[in-house]
Amino acid sequence: MTTQLLTGAARPATDRTVVGENLSLPLFRTLSGVLAGHPYLKVVVDRTENTWHLLDTAAHPFHVDYIATRVLGMDLTALDADLDAFNASVYMDPGRRFLLGVLSLHTDEEADGRERTFLVLETTEADTMHGELLQFFYEFVRTRVDGRLPLLLKPANHGQEEELAAISELRVPRILSHELFGTRARTPLNPGEATGRLRFFRTHEEYAAAEAGLGWADIVAMPCLPDDVPRVAGFLNTAPITPLSHTNVLASGWGIPNAIVRDLEQLVEKDGLDGAWVRYRVREDEISLERLDHEPALRAPAWHQQRIRLEPPLLADVPVLALHRLRSADRDRYGTKAANLGELHHVLDSRTADLTAFYGRPRPPREHLYGHLAARLGLTDHSEAELRSAAAEFVSRTVGAPNGVALPFALQQHFLASSPALQQGIGKLKMALELDATDVLDSLCLQLQQLIRNTPVPESVTRRISQAFLPAPAGSRGRLVVRSSSNAEDLPGFSAAGVYDSVTTVHGTGELLDAVRQVWASLLSPRSVRLRHQVGISLDDTYMGVIVQEYVPASLGGVLVTCNPTRREDFRNVYLNCSPGSPEQVVDGSVLPQQYLYNTVEGGGRTVALGSWGDGLSAATRARLADLSLTGRLLQSHFSGSDVDRPLDIEWLMTDRGDFRLVQIRPYAL
């Protein structure tokens, strides 16, 4: 049997497109396709001819292709040659002839328990319809749709929301994106496929009792998976989470399926899935659990043979350095995070890096996206050199890098070498790893961590840290933030997101030394040791640098990734999460953040979810987040190296003065 949670429908591409007819529910079902579990139908309103076209979705996947070839008599070669100008004429021209949209069919439950079916009309996210056009579009469609079906307009972006604010909801009934999808029962988070044994836990206590017995062939399902979940075959969440949660970053890095299925408990009870062997698939438009009749003959996953190679760490006695003095090449002495922050300082201060490379890549049929970038930066006529200069200036105006210092690997090495007890404990752990003695691994790690936290720091190490101790910035009351910067994280195939410790409430030299030892100790946590051992990273090759940053009070903080995690082919949007206060609330999952998508090609943004907060952000703040999102995309051109499509994962905060600081920048695992 198969439990089909979301489904996509396919049928022969027989063109049944109709022109000028009123839309009944049977006709809708005849022409519609299915996306993300909802039947949908593309519509084109021709204002000149005062008619509309109902497109057969199987025959006409793109509005503009249909208009160009079927209405205007163009051929696709001519359309492709001038595609951006054509798109502007149908999506952005305030006096446009054609209005393009999608009708989708939805159901929800009334207060009395009865099911309600309704239609939703929306445009593409890049559409800049003003209020008068939106009202005309809605009224045109309303008069041609079966009157028994409620019709709601869903603004496709923040600009349309603001335009509609001046129009009565009695004239144009509407629904916002987060209202429509915020309570969706099933949401894909990370695509993939796995065959394994479903382990369903209703509470964290149930999970904790079974955690030691979980293995690589298990698919773990529970309301919210803990950040220290072991490496398994797949994840299933029964409560809402963000695609930028630590567990989904792990799912992405490990290449395993992950989804939200809020009614999984009912499905588990109905089909007896707990403990059953299943085939689990997650795609953009489909989530399925297929129960297998017998235990399959499984091969160990590829990561069992995966071997991650580290650059040899350099343990030379290098100094404690201010972050702005580091460059990316210093990762072999100070760790990846510290080196990336140093490189960020260089990019912002020098303004010489080419931040336009992402936009220079061909996006067929377009040769490049330089024109779109110029529009985002407010340029008209420009050379490539002027575009690069404008991009660098924009980024430097929009964000700042944190002040702080970086402690090199050499300090950790001096500390470990100062204690015979530590050397003996490390020797025992190495032996256990060589013998694969997993039964004693956890206890050895925990003993070592306790020993590190309580071993005195040698005077020579203490002096070097104290000499670099930052003066208390005004208004901070001397508070510091201490972060990990290992050479065994942010690697291709091994992200280690959430694996190592950070300490965010540090005051004074004594607390600073305690925090540094805690970060050093996190390199030897049972989980981090196991995860590295699974991919062949030797304990001898693993070192921990430390970043000490000024604490900066934040009015807003969060994470953005320069991609759309749930739609890998989407090169336009970046995904941004935020909540009031520090970014830690977003990454540690203590709150459900607000979630936004920002289009960094045509512009515009939309709200995906309001999370734990009742109200959305102001229009002015959302506009600032659009600038931050474009900045992330521009930085991707530099930090992603030769593969400019490789996305970044950026932690950021907005200060009380409204300035942005980037506190971490690293590759986002896809």
mmCIF file of N, CA and C in Angstrom, residues 24-93:
data_model
loop_
_atom_site.group_PDB
_atom_site.id
_atom_site.type_symbol
_atom_site.label_atom_id
_atom_site.label_comp_id
_atom_site.label_asym_id
_atom_site.label_seq_id
_atom_site.Cartn_x
_atom_site.Cartn_y
_atom_site.Cartn_z
ATOM 1 N N SER A 24 -16.695 26.727 -15.179
ATOM 2 C CA SER A 24 -17.404 25.881 -14.221
ATOM 3 C C SER A 24 -16.389 24.963 -13.551
ATOM 4 N N LEU A 25 -16.786 24.337 -12.478
ATOM 5 C CA LEU A 25 -15.881 23.429 -11.781
ATOM 6 C C LEU A 25 -15.485 22.238 -12.656
ATOM 7 N N PRO A 26 -16.421 21.632 -13.420
ATOM 8 C CA PRO A 26 -15.998 20.530 -14.310
ATOM 9 C C PRO A 26 -14.973 20.982 -15.349
ATOM 10 N N LEU A 27 -15.148 22.183 -15.932
ATOM 11 C CA LEU A 27 -14.186 22.668 -16.910
ATOM 12 C C LEU A 27 -12.838 22.928 -16.240
ATOM 13 N N PHE A 28 -12.859 23.479 -15.033
ATOM 14 C CA PHE A 28 -11.623 23.702 -14.280
ATOM 15 C C PHE A 28 -10.860 22.392 -14.124
ATOM 16 N N ARG A 29 -11.569 21.355 -13.711
ATOM 17 C CA ARG A 29 -10.902 20.067 -13.484
ATOM 18 C C ARG A 29 -10.381 19.471 -14.788
ATOM 19 N N THR A 30 -11.051 19.736 -15.897
ATOM 20 C CA THR A 30 -10.605 19.226 -17.192
ATOM 21 C C THR A 30 -9.280 19.840 -17.608
ATOM 22 N N LEU A 31 -9.104 21.139 -17.337
ATOM 23 C CA LEU A 31 -7.934 21.866 -17.821
ATOM 24 C C LEU A 31 -6.787 21.912 -16.819
ATOM 25 N N SER A 32 -7.071 21.642 -15.559
ATOM 26 C CA SER A 32 -6.091 21.933 -14.518
ATOM 27 C C SER A 32 -5.012 20.863 -14.406
ATOM 28 N N GLY A 33 -3.891 21.290 -13.835
ATOM 29 C CA GLY A 33 -2.850 20.396 -13.367
ATOM 30 C C GLY A 33 -2.843 20.432 -11.853
ATOM 31 N N VAL A 34 -1.834 19.832 -11.243
ATOM 32 C CA VAL A 34 -1.732 19.815 -9.788
ATOM 33 C C VAL A 34 -0.340 20.265 -9.391
ATOM 34 N N LEU A 35 -0.261 21.189 -8.464
ATOM 35 C CA LEU A 35 1.003 21.663 -7.937
ATOM 36 C C LEU A 35 0.881 21.780 -6.425
ATOM 37 N N ALA A 36 1.849 21.147 -5.723
ATOM 38 C CA ALA A 36 1.859 21.165 -4.253
ATOM 39 C C ALA A 36 0.519 20.718 -3.673
ATOM 40 N N GLY A 37 -0.108 19.754 -4.351
ATOM 41 C CA GLY A 37 -1.337 19.183 -3.835
ATOM 42 C C GLY A 37 -2.597 19.918 -4.190
ATOM 43 N N HIS A 38 -2.512 21.021 -4.957
ATOM 44 C CA HIS A 38 -3.693 21.813 -5.280
ATOM 45 C C HIS A 38 -3.901 21.864 -6.791
ATOM 46 N N PRO A 39 -5.118 21.578 -7.285
ATOM 47 C CA PRO A 39 -5.401 21.764 -8.712
ATOM 48 C C PRO A 39 -5.253 23.245 -9.074
ATOM 49 N N TYR A 40 -4.667 23.514 -10.236
ATOM 50 C CA TYR A 40 -4.474 24.903 -10.641
ATOM 51 C C TYR A 40 -4.653 25.029 -12.153
ATOM 52 N N LEU A 41 -4.970 26.252 -12.574
ATOM 53 C CA LEU A 41 -5.273 26.543 -13.973
ATOM 54 C C LEU A 41 -4.703 27.915 -14.315
ATOM 55 N N LYS A 42 -3.971 28.014 -15.429
ATOM 56 C CA LYS A 42 -3.431 29.298 -15.873
ATOM 57 C C LYS A 42 -4.486 30.062 -16.670
ATOM 58 N N VAL A 43 -4.552 31.389 -16.444
ATOM 59 C CA VAL A 43 -5.499 32.229 -17.168
ATOM 60 C C VAL A 43 -4.764 33.425 -17.757
ATOM 61 N N VAL A 44 -5.241 33.885 -18.910
ATOM 62 C CA VAL A 44 -4.734 35.092 -19.558
ATOM 63 C C VAL A 44 -5.931 35.970 -19.890
ATOM 64 N N VAL A 45 -5.969 37.179 -19.353
ATOM 65 C CA VAL A 45 -7.015 38.147 -19.681
ATOM 66 C C VAL A 45 -6.472 39.090 -20.749
ATOM 67 N N ASP A 46 -7.189 39.182 -21.860
ATOM 68 C CA ASP A 46 -6.821 40.083 -22.959
ATOM 69 C C ASP A 46 -7.720 41.316 -22.867
ATOM 70 N N ARG A 47 -7.176 42.429 -22.392
ATOM 71 C CA ARG A 47 -7.967 43.635 -22.182
ATOM 72 C C ARG A 47 -8.392 44.263 -23.510
ATOM 73 N N THR A 48 -7.583 44.104 -24.534
ATOM 74 C CA THR A 48 -7.931 44.671 -25.837
ATOM 75 C C THR A 48 -9.130 43.966 -26.438
ATOM 76 N N GLU A 49 -9.160 42.655 -26.364
ATOM 77 C CA GLU A 49 -10.248 41.864 -26.940
ATOM 78 C C GLU A 49 -11.383 41.623 -25.944
ATOM 79 N N ASN A 50 -11.209 42.065 -24.692
ATOM 80 C CA ASN A 50 -12.215 41.882 -23.642
ATOM 81 C C ASN A 50 -12.627 40.407 -23.512
ATOM 82 N N THR A 51 -11.627 39.551 -23.469
ATOM 83 C CA THR A 51 -11.895 38.124 -23.316
ATOM 84 C C THR A 51 -10.782 37.511 -22.481
ATOM 85 N N TRP A 52 -10.950 36.235 -22.170
ATOM 86 C CA TRP A 52 -9.891 35.548 -21.445
ATOM 87 C C TRP A 52 -9.647 34.176 -22.038
ATOM 88 N N HIS A 53 -8.467 33.645 -21.756
ATOM 89 C CA HIS A 53 -8.029 32.351 -22.248
ATOM 90 C C HIS A 53 -7.785 31.458 -21.032
ATOM 91 N N LEU A 54 -8.385 30.271 -21.057
ATOM 92 C CA LEU A 54 -8.187 29.287 -19.997
ATOM 93 C C LEU A 54 -7.255 28.226 -20.549
ATOM 94 N N LEU A 55 -6.016 28.193 -20.051
ATOM 95 C CA LEU A 55 -4.972 27.377 -20.653
ATOM 96 C C LEU A 55 -4.989 25.954 -20.113
ATOM 97 N N ASP A 56 -4.892 25.015 -21.029
ATOM 98 C CA ASP A 56 -4.688 23.624 -20.648
ATOM 99 C C ASP A 56 -3.260 23.522 -20.097
ATOM 100 N N THR A 57 -3.120 23.249 -18.806
ATOM 101 C CA THR A 57 -1.798 23.310 -18.180
ATOM 102 C C THR A 57 -0.834 22.275 -18.739
ATOM 103 N N ALA A 58 -1.361 21.137 -19.211
ATOM 104 C CA ALA A 58 -0.470 20.120 -19.772
ATOM 105 C C ALA A 58 0.112 20.559 -21.107
ATOM 106 N N ALA A 59 -0.617 21.380 -21.853
ATOM 107 C CA ALA A 59 -0.164 21.811 -23.172
ATOM 108 C C ALA A 59 0.584 23.135 -23.121
ATOM 109 N N HIS A 60 0.297 23.974 -22.112
ATOM 110 C CA HIS A 60 0.881 25.322 -22.072
ATOM 111 C C HIS A 60 1.439 25.608 -20.677
ATOM 112 N N PRO A 61 2.665 25.169 -20.394
ATOM 113 C CA PRO A 61 3.237 25.392 -19.060
ATOM 114 C C PRO A 61 3.634 26.838 -18.793
ATOM 115 N N PHE A 62 3.769 27.673 -19.853
ATOM 116 C CA PHE A 62 4.210 29.054 -19.654
ATOM 117 C C PHE A 62 3.232 30.028 -20.303
ATOM 118 N N HIS A 63 2.792 31.005 -19.516
ATOM 119 C CA HIS A 63 1.897 32.041 -20.039
ATOM 120 C C HIS A 63 2.488 32.738 -21.268
ATOM 121 N N VAL A 64 3.746 33.176 -21.134
ATOM 122 C CA VAL A 64 4.305 34.034 -22.189
ATOM 123 C C VAL A 64 4.452 33.279 -23.505
ATOM 124 N N ASP A 65 4.792 31.986 -23.440
ATOM 125 C CA ASP A 65 4.884 31.204 -24.680
ATOM 126 C C ASP A 65 3.537 31.161 -25.382
ATOM 127 N N TYR A 66 2.467 30.971 -24.591
ATOM 128 C CA TYR A 66 1.124 30.902 -25.164
ATOM 129 C C TYR A 66 0.745 32.242 -25.811
ATOM 130 N N ILE A 67 0.952 33.328 -25.091
ATOM 131 C CA ILE A 67 0.579 34.644 -25.628
ATOM 132 C C ILE A 67 1.345 34.929 -26.913
ATOM 133 N N ALA A 68 2.669 34.675 -26.879
ATOM 134 C CA ALA A 68 3.501 35.007 -28.032
ATOM 135 C C ALA A 68 3.104 34.187 -29.261
ATOM 136 N N THR A 69 2.940 32.878 -29.075
ATOM 137 C CA THR A 69 2.728 32.019 -30.249
ATOM 138 C C THR A 69 1.272 31.920 -30.661
ATOM 139 N N ARG A 70 0.349 31.839 -29.693
ATOM 140 C CA ARG A 70 -1.050 31.582 -30.020
ATOM 141 C C ARG A 70 -1.866 32.849 -30.199
ATOM 142 N N VAL A 71 -1.462 33.933 -29.547
ATOM 143 C CA VAL A 71 -2.237 35.175 -29.643
ATOM 144 C C VAL A 71 -1.569 36.173 -30.585
ATOM 145 N N LEU A 72 -0.239 36.321 -30.454
ATOM 146 C CA LEU A 72 0.457 37.344 -31.230
ATOM 147 C C LEU A 72 1.136 36.794 -32.482
ATOM 148 N N GLY A 73 1.146 35.477 -32.663
ATOM 149 C CA GLY A 73 1.706 34.899 -33.877
ATOM 150 C C GLY A 73 3.213 34.941 -33.973
ATOM 151 N N MET A 74 3.907 35.054 -32.858
ATOM 152 C CA MET A 74 5.367 35.046 -32.860
ATOM 153 C C MET A 74 5.873 33.606 -32.868
ATOM 154 N N ASP A 75 7.151 33.443 -33.215
ATOM 155 C CA ASP A 75 7.747 32.120 -33.012
ATOM 156 C C ASP A 75 8.639 32.189 -31.772
ATOM 157 N N LEU A 76 8.953 31.024 -31.206
ATOM 158 C CA LEU A 76 9.674 30.980 -29.939
ATOM 159 C C LEU A 76 11.083 31.542 -30.053
ATOM 160 N N THR A 77 11.686 31.442 -31.234
ATOM 161 C CA THR A 77 13.026 32.004 -31.408
ATOM 162 C C THR A 77 12.998 33.522 -31.230
ATOM 163 N N ALA A 78 12.014 34.161 -31.828
ATOM 164 C CA ALA A 78 11.881 35.615 -31.682
ATOM 165 C C ALA A 78 11.570 35.991 -30.239
ATOM 166 N N LEU A 79 10.747 35.182 -29.578
ATOM 167 C CA LEU A 79 10.423 35.453 -28.171
ATOM 168 C C LEU A 79 11.677 35.348 -27.311
ATOM 169 N N ASP A 80 12.448 34.261 -27.487
ATOM 170 C CA ASP A 80 13.644 34.061 -26.669
ATOM 171 C C ASP A 80 14.666 35.171 -26.873
ATOM 172 N N ALA A 81 14.723 35.702 -28.086
ATOM 173 C CA ALA A 81 15.705 36.746 -28.380
ATOM 174 C C ALA A 81 15.429 38.026 -27.605
ATOM 175 N N ASP A 82 14.190 38.233 -27.196
ATOM 176 C CA ASP A 82 13.834 39.475 -26.493
ATOM 177 C C ASP A 82 12.938 39.156 -25.293
ATOM 178 N N LEU A 83 13.290 38.065 -24.595
ATOM 179 C CA LEU A 83 12.401 37.548 -23.554
ATOM 180 C C LEU A 83 12.208 38.533 -22.401
ATOM 181 N N ASP A 84 13.280 39.170 -21.942
ATOM 182 C CA ASP A 84 13.146 40.070 -20.796
ATOM 183 C C ASP A 84 12.247 41.258 -21.111
ATOM 184 N N ALA A 85 12.373 41.801 -22.322
ATOM 185 C CA ALA A 85 11.506 42.922 -22.706
ATOM 186 C C ALA A 85 10.058 42.462 -22.815
ATOM 187 N N PHE A 86 9.843 41.264 -23.346
ATOM 188 C CA PHE A 86 8.481 40.743 -23.447
ATOM 189 C C PHE A 86 7.894 40.527 -22.053
ATOM 190 N N ASN A 87 8.695 39.938 -21.156
ATOM 191 C CA ASN A 87 8.216 39.742 -19.780
ATOM 192 C C ASN A 87 7.846 41.065 -19.128
ATOM 193 N N ALA A 88 8.662 42.080 -19.353
ATOM 194 C CA ALA A 88 8.363 43.395 -18.779
ATOM 195 C C ALA A 88 7.041 43.934 -19.303
ATOM 196 N N SER A 89 6.723 43.649 -20.572
ATOM 197 C CA SER A 89 5.483 44.166 -21.161
ATOM 198 C C SER A 89 4.245 43.500 -20.587
ATOM 199 N N VAL A 90 4.372 42.271 -20.073
ATOM 200 C CA VAL A 90 3.189 41.575 -19.554
ATOM 201 C C VAL A 90 3.151 41.515 -18.023
ATOM 202 N N TYR A 91 4.285 41.788 -17.369
ATOM 203 C CA TYR A 91 4.316 41.707 -15.913
ATOM 204 C C TYR A 91 4.522 43.064 -15.227
ATOM 205 N N MET A 92 5.034 44.049 -15.947
ATOM 206 C CA MET A 92 5.426 45.294 -15.282
ATOM 207 C C MET A 92 4.859 46.563 -15.918
ATOM 208 N N ASP A 93 4.442 46.510 -17.154
ATOM 209 C CA ASP A 93 3.895 47.689 -17.819
ATOM 210 C C ASP A 93 2.547 48.046 -17.191
#
